[in-house]
CSV table of N, CA and C in Angstrom, one decimal:
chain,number,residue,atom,x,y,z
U,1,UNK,N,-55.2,-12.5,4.4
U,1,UNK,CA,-55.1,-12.7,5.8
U,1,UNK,C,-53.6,-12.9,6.2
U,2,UNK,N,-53.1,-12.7,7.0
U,2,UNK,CA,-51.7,-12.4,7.5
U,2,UNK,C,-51.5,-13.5,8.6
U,3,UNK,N,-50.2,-14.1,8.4
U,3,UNK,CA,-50.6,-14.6,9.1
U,3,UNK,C,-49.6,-14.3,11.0
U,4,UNK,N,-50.2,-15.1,11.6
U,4,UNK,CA,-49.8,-14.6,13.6
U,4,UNK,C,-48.5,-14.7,13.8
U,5,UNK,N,-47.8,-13.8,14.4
U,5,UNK,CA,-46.4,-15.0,15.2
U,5,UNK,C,-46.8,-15.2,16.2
U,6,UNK,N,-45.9,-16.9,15.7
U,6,UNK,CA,-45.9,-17.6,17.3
U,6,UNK,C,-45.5,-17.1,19.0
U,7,UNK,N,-44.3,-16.6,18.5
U,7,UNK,CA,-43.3,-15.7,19.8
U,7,UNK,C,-43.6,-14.6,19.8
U,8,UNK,N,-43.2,-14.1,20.6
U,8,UNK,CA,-43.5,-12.8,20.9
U,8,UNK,C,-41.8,-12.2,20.9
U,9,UNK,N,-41.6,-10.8,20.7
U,9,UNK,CA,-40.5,-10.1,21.1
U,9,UNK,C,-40.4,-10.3,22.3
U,10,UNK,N,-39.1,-10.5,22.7
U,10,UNK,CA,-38.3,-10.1,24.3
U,10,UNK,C,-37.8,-9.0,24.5
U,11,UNK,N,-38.6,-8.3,25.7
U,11,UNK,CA,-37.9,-6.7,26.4
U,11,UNK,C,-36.9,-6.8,26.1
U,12,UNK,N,-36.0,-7.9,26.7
U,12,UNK,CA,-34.5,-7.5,27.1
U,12,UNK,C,-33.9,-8.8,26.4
U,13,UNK,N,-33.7,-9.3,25.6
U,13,UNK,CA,-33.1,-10.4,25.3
U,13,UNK,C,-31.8,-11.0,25.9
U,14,UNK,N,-30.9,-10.1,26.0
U,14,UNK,CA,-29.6,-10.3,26.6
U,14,UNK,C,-29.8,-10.5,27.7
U,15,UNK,N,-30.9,-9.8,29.1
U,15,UNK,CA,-30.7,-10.2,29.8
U,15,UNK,C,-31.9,-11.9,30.4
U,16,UNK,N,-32.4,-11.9,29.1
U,16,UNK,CA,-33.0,-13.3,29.5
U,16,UNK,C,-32.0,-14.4,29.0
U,17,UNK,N,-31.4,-14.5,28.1
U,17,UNK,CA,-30.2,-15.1,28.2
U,17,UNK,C,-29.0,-15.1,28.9
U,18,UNK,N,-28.7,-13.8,29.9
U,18,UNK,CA,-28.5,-14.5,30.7
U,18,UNK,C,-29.1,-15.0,32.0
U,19,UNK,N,-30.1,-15.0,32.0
U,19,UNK,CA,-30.6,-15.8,33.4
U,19,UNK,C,-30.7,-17.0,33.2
U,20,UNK,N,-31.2,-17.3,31.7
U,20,UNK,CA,-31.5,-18.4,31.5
U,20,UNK,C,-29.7,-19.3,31.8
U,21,UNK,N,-28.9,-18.6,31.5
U,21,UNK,CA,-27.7,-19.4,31.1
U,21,UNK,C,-27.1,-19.4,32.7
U,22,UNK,N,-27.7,-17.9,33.3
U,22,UNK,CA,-27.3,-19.3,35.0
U,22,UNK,C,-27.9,-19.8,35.4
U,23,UNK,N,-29.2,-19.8,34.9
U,23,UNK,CA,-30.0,-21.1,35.6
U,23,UNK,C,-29.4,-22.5,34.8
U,24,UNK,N,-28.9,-22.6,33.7
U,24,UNK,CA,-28.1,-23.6,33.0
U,24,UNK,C,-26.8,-23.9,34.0
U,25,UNK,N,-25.8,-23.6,34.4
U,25,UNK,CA,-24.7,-23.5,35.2
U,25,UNK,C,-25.3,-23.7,36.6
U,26,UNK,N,-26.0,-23.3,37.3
U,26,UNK,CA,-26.8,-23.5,39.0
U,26,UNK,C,-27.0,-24.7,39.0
U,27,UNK,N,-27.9,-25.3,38.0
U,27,UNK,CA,-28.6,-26.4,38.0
U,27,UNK,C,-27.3,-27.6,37.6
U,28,UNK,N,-26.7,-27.4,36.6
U,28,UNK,CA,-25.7,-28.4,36.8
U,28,UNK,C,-24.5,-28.5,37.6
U,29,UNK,N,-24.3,-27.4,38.6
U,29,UNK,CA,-23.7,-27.5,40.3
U,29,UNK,C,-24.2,-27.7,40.9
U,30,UNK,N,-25.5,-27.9,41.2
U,30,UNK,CA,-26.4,-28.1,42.3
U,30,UNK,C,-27.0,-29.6,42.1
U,31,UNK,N,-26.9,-30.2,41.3
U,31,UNK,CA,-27.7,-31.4,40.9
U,31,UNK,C,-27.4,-32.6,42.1
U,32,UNK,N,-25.8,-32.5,41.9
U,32,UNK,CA,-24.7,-33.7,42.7
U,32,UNK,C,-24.6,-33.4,44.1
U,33,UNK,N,-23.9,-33.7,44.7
U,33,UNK,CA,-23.3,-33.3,46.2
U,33,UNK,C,-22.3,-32.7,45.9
U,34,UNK,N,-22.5,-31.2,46.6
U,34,UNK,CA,-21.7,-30.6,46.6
U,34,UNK,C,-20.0,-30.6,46.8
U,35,UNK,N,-19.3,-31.5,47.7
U,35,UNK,CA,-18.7,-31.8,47.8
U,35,UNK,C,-17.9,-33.3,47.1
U,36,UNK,N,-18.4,-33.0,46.0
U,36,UNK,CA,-17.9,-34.4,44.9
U,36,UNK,C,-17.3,-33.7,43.5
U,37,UNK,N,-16.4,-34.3,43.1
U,37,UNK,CA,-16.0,-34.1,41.7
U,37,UNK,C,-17.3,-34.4,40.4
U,38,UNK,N,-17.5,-33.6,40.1
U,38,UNK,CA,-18.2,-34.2,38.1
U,38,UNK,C,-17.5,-33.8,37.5
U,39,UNK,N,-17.2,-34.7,36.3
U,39,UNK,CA,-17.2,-34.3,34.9
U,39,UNK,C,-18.3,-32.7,34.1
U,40,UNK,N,-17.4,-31.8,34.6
U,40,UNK,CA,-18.1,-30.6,33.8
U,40,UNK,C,-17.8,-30.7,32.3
U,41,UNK,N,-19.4,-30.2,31.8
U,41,UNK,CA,-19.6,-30.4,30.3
U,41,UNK,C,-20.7,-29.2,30.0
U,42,UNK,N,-20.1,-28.3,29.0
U,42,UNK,CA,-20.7,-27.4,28.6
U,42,UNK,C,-21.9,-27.6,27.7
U,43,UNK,N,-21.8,-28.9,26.8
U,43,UNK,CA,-22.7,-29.6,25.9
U,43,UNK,C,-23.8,-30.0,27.2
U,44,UNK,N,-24.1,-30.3,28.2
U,44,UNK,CA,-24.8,-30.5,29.1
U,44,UNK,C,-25.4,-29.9,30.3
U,45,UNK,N,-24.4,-28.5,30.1
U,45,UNK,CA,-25.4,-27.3,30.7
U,45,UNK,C,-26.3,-26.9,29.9
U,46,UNK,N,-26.4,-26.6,28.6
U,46,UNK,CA,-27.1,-25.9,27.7
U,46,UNK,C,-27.8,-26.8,27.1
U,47,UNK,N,-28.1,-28.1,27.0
U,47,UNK,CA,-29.1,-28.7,26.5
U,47,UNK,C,-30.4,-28.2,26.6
U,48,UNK,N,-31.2,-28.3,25.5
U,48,UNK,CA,-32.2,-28.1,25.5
U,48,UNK,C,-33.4,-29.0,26.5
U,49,UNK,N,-33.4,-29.9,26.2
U,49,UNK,CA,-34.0,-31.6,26.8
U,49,UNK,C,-33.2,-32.1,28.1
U,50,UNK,N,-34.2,-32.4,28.6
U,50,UNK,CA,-33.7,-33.0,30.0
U,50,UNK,C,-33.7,-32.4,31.4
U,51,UNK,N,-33.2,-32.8,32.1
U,51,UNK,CA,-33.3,-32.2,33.3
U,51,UNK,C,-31.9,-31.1,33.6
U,52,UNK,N,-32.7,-29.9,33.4
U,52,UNK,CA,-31.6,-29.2,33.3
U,52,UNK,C,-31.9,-27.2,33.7
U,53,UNK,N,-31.2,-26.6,33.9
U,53,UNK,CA,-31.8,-25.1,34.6
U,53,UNK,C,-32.6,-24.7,33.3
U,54,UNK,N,-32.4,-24.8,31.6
U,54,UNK,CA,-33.2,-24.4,30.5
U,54,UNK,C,-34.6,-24.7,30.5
U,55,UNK,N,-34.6,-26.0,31.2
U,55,UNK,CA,-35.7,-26.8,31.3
U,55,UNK,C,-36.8,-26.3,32.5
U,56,UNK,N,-36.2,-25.8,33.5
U,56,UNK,CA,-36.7,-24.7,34.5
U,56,UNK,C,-37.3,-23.8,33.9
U,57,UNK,N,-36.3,-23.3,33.8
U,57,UNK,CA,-36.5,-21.4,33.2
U,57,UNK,C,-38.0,-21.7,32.0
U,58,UNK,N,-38.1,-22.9,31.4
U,58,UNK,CA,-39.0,-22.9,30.2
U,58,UNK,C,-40.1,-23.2,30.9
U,59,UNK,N,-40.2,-24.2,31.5
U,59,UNK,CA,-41.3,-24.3,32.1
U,59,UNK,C,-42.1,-23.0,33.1
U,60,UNK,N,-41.4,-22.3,33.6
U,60,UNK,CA,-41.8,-21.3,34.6
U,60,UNK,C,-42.3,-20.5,33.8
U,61,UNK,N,-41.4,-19.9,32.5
U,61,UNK,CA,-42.4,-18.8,31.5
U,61,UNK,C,-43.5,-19.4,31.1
U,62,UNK,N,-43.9,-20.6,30.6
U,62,UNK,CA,-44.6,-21.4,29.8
U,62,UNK,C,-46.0,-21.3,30.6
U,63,UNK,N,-45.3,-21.6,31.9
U,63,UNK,CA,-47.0,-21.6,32.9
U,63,UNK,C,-46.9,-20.0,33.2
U,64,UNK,N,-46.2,-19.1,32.6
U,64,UNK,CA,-46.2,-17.1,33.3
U,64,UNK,C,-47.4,-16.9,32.2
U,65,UNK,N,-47.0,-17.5,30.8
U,65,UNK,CA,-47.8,-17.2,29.9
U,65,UNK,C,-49.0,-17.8,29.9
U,66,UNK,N,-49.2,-18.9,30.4
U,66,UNK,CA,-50.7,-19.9,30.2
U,66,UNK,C,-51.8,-18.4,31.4
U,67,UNK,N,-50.8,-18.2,32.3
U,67,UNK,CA,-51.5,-16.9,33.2
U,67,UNK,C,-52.1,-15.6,32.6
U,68,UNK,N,-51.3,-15.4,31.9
U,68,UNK,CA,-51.2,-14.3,30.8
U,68,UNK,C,-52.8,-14.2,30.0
U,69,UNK,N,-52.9,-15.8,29.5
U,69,UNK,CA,-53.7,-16.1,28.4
U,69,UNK,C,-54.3,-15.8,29.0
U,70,UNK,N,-54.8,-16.5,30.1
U,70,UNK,CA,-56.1,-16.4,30.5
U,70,UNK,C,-56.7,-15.3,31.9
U,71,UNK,N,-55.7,-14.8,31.9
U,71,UNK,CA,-56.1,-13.5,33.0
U,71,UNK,C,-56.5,-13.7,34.4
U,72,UNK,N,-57.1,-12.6,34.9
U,72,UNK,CA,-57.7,-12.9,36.2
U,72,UNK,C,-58.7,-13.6,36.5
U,73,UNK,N,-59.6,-13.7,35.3
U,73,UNK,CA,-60.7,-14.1,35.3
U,73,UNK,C,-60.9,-15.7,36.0
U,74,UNK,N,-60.3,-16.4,35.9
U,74,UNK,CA,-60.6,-18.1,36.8
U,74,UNK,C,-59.8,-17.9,38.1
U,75,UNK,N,-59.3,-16.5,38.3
U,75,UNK,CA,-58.5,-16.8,39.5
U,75,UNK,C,-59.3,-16.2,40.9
U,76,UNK,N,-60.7,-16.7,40.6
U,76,UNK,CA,-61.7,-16.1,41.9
U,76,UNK,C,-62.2,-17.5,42.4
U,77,UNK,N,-63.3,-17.6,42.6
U,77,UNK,CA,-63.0,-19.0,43.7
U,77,UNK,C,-63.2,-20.0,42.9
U,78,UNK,N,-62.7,-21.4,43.2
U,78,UNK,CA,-62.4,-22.5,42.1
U,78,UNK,C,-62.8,-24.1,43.3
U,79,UNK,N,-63.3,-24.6,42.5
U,79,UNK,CA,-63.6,-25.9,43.0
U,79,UNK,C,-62.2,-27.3,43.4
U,80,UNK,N,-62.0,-27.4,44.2
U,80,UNK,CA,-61.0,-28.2,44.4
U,80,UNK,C,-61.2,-29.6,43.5
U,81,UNK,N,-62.7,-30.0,44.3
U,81,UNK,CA,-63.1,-31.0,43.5
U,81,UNK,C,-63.0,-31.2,42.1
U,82,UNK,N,-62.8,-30.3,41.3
U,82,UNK,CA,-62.6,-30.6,40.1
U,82,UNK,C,-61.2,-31.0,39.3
U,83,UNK,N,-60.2,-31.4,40.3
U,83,UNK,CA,-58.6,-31.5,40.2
U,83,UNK,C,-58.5,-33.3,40.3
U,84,UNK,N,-59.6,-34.0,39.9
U,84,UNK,CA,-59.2,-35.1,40.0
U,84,UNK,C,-58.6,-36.6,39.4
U,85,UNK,N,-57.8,-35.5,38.0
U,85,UNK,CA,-57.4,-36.4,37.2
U,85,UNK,C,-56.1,-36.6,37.7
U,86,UNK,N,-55.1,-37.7,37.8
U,86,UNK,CA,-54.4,-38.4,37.9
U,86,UNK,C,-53.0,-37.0,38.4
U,87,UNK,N,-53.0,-36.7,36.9
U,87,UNK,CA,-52.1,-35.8,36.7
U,87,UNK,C,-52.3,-34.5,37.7
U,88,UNK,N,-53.7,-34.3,38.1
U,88,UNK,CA,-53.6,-32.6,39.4
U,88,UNK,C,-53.6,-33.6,40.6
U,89,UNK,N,-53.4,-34.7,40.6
U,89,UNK,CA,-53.2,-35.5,42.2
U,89,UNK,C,-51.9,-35.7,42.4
U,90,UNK,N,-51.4,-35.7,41.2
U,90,UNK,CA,-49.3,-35.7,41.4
U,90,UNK,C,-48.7,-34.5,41.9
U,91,UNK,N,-49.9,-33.5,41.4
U,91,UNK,CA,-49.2,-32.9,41.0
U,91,UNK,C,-49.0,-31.7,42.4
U,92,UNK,N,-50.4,-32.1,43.0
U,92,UNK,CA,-51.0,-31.7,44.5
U,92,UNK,C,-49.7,-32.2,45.8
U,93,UNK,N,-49.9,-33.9,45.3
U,93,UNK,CA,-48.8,-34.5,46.5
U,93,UNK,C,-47.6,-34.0,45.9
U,94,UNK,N,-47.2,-33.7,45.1
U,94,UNK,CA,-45.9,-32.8,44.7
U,94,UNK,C,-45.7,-31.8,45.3
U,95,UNK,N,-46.7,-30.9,45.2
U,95,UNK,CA,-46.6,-29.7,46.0
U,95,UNK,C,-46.6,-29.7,47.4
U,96,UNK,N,-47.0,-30.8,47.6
U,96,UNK,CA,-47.1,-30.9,49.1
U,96,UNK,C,-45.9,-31.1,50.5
U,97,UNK,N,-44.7,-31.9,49.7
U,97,UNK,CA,-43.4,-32.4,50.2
U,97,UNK,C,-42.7,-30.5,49.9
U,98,UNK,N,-42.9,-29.6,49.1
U,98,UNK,CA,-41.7,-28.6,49.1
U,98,UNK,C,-41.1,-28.2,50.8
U,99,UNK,N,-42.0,-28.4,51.6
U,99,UNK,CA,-41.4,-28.0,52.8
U,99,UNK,C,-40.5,-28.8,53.4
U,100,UNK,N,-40.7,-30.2,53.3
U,100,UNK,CA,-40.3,-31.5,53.1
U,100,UNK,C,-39.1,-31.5,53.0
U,101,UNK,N,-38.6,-31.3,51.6
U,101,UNK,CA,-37.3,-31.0,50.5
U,101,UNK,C,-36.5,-29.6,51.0
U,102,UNK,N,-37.0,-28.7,51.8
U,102,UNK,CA,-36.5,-27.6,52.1
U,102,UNK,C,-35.7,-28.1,53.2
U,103,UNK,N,-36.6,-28.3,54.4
U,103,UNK,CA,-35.9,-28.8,55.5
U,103,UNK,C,-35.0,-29.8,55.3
U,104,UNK,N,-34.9,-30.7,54.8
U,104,UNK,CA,-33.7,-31.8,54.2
U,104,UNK,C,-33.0,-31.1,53.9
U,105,UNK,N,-32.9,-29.9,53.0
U,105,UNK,CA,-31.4,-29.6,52.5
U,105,UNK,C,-31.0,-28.9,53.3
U,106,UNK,N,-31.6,-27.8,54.2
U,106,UNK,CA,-31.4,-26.9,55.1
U,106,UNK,C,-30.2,-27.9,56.6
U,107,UNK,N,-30.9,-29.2,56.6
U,107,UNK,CA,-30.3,-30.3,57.4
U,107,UNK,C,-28.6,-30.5,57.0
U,108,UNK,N,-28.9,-31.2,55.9
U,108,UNK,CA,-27.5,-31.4,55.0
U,108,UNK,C,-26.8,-30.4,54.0
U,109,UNK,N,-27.4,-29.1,54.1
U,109,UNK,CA,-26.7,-28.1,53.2
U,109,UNK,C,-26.8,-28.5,51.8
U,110,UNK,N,-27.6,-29.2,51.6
U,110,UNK,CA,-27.6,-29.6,50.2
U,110,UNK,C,-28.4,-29.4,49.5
U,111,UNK,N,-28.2,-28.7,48.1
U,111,UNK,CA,-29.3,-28.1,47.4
U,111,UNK,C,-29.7,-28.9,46.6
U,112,UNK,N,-28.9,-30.1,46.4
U,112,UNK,CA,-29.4,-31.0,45.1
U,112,UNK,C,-31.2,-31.6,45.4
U,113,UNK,N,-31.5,-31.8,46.9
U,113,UNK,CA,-32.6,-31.8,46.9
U,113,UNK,C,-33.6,-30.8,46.7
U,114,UNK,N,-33.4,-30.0,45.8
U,114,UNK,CA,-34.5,-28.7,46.3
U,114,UNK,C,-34.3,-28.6,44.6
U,115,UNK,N,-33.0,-28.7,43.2
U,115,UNK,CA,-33.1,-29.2,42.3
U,115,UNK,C,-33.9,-30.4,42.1
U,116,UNK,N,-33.3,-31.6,42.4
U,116,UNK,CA,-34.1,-32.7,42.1
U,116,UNK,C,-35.8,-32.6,41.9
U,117,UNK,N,-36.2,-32.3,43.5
U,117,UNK,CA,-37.6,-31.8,43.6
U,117,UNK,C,-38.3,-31.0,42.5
U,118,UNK,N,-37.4,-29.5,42.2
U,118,UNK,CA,-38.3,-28.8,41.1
U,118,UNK,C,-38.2,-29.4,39.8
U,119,UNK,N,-36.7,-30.1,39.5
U,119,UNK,CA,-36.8,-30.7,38.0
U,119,UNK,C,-38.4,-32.0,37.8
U,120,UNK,N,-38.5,-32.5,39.0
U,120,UNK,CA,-39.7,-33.3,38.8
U,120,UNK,C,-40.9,-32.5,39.1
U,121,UNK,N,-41.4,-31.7,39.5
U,121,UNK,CA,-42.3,-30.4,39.5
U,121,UNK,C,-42.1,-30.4,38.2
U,122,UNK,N,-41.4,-29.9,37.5
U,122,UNK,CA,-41.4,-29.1,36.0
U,122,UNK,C,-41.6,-30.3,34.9
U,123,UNK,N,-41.5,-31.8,35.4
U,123,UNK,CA,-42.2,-32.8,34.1
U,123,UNK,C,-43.1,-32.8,34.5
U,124,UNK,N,-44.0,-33.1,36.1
U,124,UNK,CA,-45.4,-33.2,36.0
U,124,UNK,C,-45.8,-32.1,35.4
U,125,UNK,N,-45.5,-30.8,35.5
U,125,UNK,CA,-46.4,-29.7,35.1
U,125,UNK,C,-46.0,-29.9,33.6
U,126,UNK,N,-44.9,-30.2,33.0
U,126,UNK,CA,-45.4,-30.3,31.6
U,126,UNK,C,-46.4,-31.3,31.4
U,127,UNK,N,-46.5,-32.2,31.8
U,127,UNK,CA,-47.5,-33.4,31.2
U,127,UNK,C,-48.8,-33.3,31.7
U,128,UNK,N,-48.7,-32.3,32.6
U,128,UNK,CA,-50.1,-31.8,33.0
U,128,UNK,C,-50.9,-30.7,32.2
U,129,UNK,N,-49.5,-30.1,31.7
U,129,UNK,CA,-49.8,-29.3,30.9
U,129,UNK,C,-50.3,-29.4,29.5
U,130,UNK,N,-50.2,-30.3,29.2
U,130,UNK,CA,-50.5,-31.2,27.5
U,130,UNK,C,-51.7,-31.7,27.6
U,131,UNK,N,-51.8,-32.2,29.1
U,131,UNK,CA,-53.1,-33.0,28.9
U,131,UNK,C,-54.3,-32.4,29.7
U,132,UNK,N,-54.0,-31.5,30.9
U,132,UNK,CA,-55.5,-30.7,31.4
U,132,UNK,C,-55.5,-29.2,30.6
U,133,UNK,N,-56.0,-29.5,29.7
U,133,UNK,CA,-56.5,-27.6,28.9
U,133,UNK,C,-57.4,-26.8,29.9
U,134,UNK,N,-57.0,-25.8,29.7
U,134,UNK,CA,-57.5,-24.5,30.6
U,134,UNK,C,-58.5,-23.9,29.3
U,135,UNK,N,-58.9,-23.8,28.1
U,135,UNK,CA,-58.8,-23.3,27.0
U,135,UNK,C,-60.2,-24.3,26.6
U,136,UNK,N,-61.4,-24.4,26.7
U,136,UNK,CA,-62.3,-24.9,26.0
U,136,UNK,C,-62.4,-25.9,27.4
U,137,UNK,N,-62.4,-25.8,28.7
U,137,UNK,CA,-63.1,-26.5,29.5
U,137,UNK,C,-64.1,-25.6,30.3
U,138,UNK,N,-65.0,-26.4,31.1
U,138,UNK,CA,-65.8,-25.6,31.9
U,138,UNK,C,-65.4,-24.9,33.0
U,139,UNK,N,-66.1,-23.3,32.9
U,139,UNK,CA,-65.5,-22.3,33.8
U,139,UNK,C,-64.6,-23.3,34.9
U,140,UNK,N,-65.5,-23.8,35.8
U,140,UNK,CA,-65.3,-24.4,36.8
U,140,UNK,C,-63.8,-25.2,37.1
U,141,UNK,N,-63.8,-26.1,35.8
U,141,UNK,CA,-62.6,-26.5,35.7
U,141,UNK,C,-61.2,-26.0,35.3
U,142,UNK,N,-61.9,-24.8,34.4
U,142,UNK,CA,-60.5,-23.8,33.8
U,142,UNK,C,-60.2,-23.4,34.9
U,143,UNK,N,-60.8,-22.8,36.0
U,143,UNK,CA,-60.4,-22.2,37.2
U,143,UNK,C,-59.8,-22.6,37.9
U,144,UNK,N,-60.2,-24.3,38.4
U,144,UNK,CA,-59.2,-25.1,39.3
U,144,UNK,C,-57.8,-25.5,38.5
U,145,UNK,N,-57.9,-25.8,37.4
U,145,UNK,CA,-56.3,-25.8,36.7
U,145,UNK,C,-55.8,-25.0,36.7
U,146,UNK,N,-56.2,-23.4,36.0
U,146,UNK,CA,-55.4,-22.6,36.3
U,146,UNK,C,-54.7,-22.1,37.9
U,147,UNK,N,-55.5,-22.7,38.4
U,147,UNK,CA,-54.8,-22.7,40.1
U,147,UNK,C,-54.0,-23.7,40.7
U,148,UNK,N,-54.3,-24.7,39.6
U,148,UNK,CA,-53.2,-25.8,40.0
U,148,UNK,C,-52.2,-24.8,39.2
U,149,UNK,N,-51.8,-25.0,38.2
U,149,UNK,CA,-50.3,-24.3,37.5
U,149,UNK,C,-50.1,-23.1,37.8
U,150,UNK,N,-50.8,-22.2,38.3
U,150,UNK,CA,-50.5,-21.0,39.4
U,150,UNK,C,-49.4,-21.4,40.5
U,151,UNK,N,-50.2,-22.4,41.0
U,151,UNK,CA,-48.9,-22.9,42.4
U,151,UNK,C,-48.2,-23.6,41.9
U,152,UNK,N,-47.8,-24.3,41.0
U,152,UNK,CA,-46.9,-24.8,40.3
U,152,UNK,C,-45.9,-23.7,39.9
U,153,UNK,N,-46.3,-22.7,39.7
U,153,UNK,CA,-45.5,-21.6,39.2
U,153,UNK,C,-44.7,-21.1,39.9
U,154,UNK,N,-45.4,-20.9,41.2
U,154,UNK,CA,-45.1,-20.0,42.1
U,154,UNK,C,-44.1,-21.2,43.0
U,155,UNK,N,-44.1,-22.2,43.3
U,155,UNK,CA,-43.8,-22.8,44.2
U,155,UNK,C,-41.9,-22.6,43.3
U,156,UNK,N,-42.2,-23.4,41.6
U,156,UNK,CA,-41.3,-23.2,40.6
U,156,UNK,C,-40.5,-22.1,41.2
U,157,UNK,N,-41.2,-21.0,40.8
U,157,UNK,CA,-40.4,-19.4,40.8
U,157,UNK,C,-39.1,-19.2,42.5
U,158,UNK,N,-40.4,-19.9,43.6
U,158,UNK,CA,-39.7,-19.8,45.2
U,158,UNK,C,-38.4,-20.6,45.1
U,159,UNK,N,-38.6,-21.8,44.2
U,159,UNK,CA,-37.4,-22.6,44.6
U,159,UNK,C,-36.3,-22.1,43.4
U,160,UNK,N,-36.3,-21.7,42.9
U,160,UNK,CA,-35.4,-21.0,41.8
U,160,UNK,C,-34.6,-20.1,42.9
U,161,UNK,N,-35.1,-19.0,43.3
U,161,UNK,CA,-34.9,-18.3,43.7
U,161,UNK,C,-34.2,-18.8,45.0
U,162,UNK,N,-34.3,-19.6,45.6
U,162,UNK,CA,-33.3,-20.4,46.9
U,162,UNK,C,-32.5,-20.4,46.2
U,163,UNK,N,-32.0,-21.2,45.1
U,163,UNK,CA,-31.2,-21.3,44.2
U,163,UNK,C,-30.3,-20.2,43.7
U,164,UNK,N,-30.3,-19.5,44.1
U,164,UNK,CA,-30.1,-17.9,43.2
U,164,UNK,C,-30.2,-17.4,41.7
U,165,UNK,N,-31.6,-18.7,41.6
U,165,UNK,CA,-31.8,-18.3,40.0
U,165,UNK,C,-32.9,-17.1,40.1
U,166,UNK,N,-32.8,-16.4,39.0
U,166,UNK,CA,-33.8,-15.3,38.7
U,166,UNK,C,-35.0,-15.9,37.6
U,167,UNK,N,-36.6,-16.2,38.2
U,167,UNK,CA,-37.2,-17.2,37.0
U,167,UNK,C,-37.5,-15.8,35.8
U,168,UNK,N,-37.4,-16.0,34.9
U,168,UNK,CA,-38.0,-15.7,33.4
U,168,UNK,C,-39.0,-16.0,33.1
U,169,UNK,N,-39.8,-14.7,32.4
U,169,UNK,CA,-41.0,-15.3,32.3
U,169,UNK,C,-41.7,-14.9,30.6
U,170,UNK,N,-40.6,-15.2,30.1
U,170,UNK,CA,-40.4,-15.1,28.6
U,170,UNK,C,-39.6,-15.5,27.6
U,171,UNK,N,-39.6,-16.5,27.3
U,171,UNK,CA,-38.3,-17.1,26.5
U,171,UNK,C,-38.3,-17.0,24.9
């Protein structure tokens, strides 16, 4: 028996590296107020860990592929009610402020709130992701999670894209 790979080939490699590497550079211009000095550090664009554009970009393919996995099939009608663990109520009221966070920055010209916002979007959806399986739950339930991390995705992908990041959906 042979055994699987984990990864998959990338179409284009070069050009997912670079999106990924200006979503690395966006995200560490955009974090602060624009109009302040930082300490630029190249060791802290490209980290792997933390709050950072890599950390975007990974999360956005991570939930492109969870879609992937499991197809169209849970994406017909889905019970709300079944989103009531802790983590799809963060993760709901999370979703709920983007318009919130838009209009703010739109006010102040400032994109760090529209970063800040998606960098905490992209821990709850990881920890959401660890702990509600889409993968051995009932129909009913795989369907409402995968519709939670659907909009997680999408909401991800919109605010990237304000950003002038391009999201990846394969790392």
């Amino acid at each position: 028996m042979t055994g699987q790979k984990a990864t998959k080939e990338l179409e284009n490699p070069e050009e997912t590296a670079e999106q990924v590497g200006l979503a690395a550079l966006i995200i560490q211009d955009f974090r602060g107020f624009l109009l302040s000095d930082y300490q630029f550090s190249w060791d802290r664009v490209f980290q792997s860990r933390g709050d950072t554009g890599v950390f975007l970009q990974y999360t956005h393919a991570r939930l492109h592929s969870l879609e992937e996995t499991f197809g169209c099939g849970y994406l017909n009608d889905f019970n709300t009610a079944c989103l009531q663990e802790p983590q799809s109520v963060s993760i709901l009221q999370h979703l709920l402020r983007f318009d919130e966070v838009l209009y703010r920055s739109s006010q102040d010209l400032q994109p760090r709130h529209i970063v800040s916002y998606l960098l905490t979007l992209s821990h709850l959806a990881a920890v959401a992701h660890r702990t509600l399986h889409v993968r051995n739950s009932p129909p009913e339930v795989a369907g409402a999670r995968l519709h939670l991390f659907r909009a997680v995705r999408s909401v991800l992908a919109n605010g990237m894209k304000l950003l002038g990041i391009t999201p990846v959906c394969r790392m």
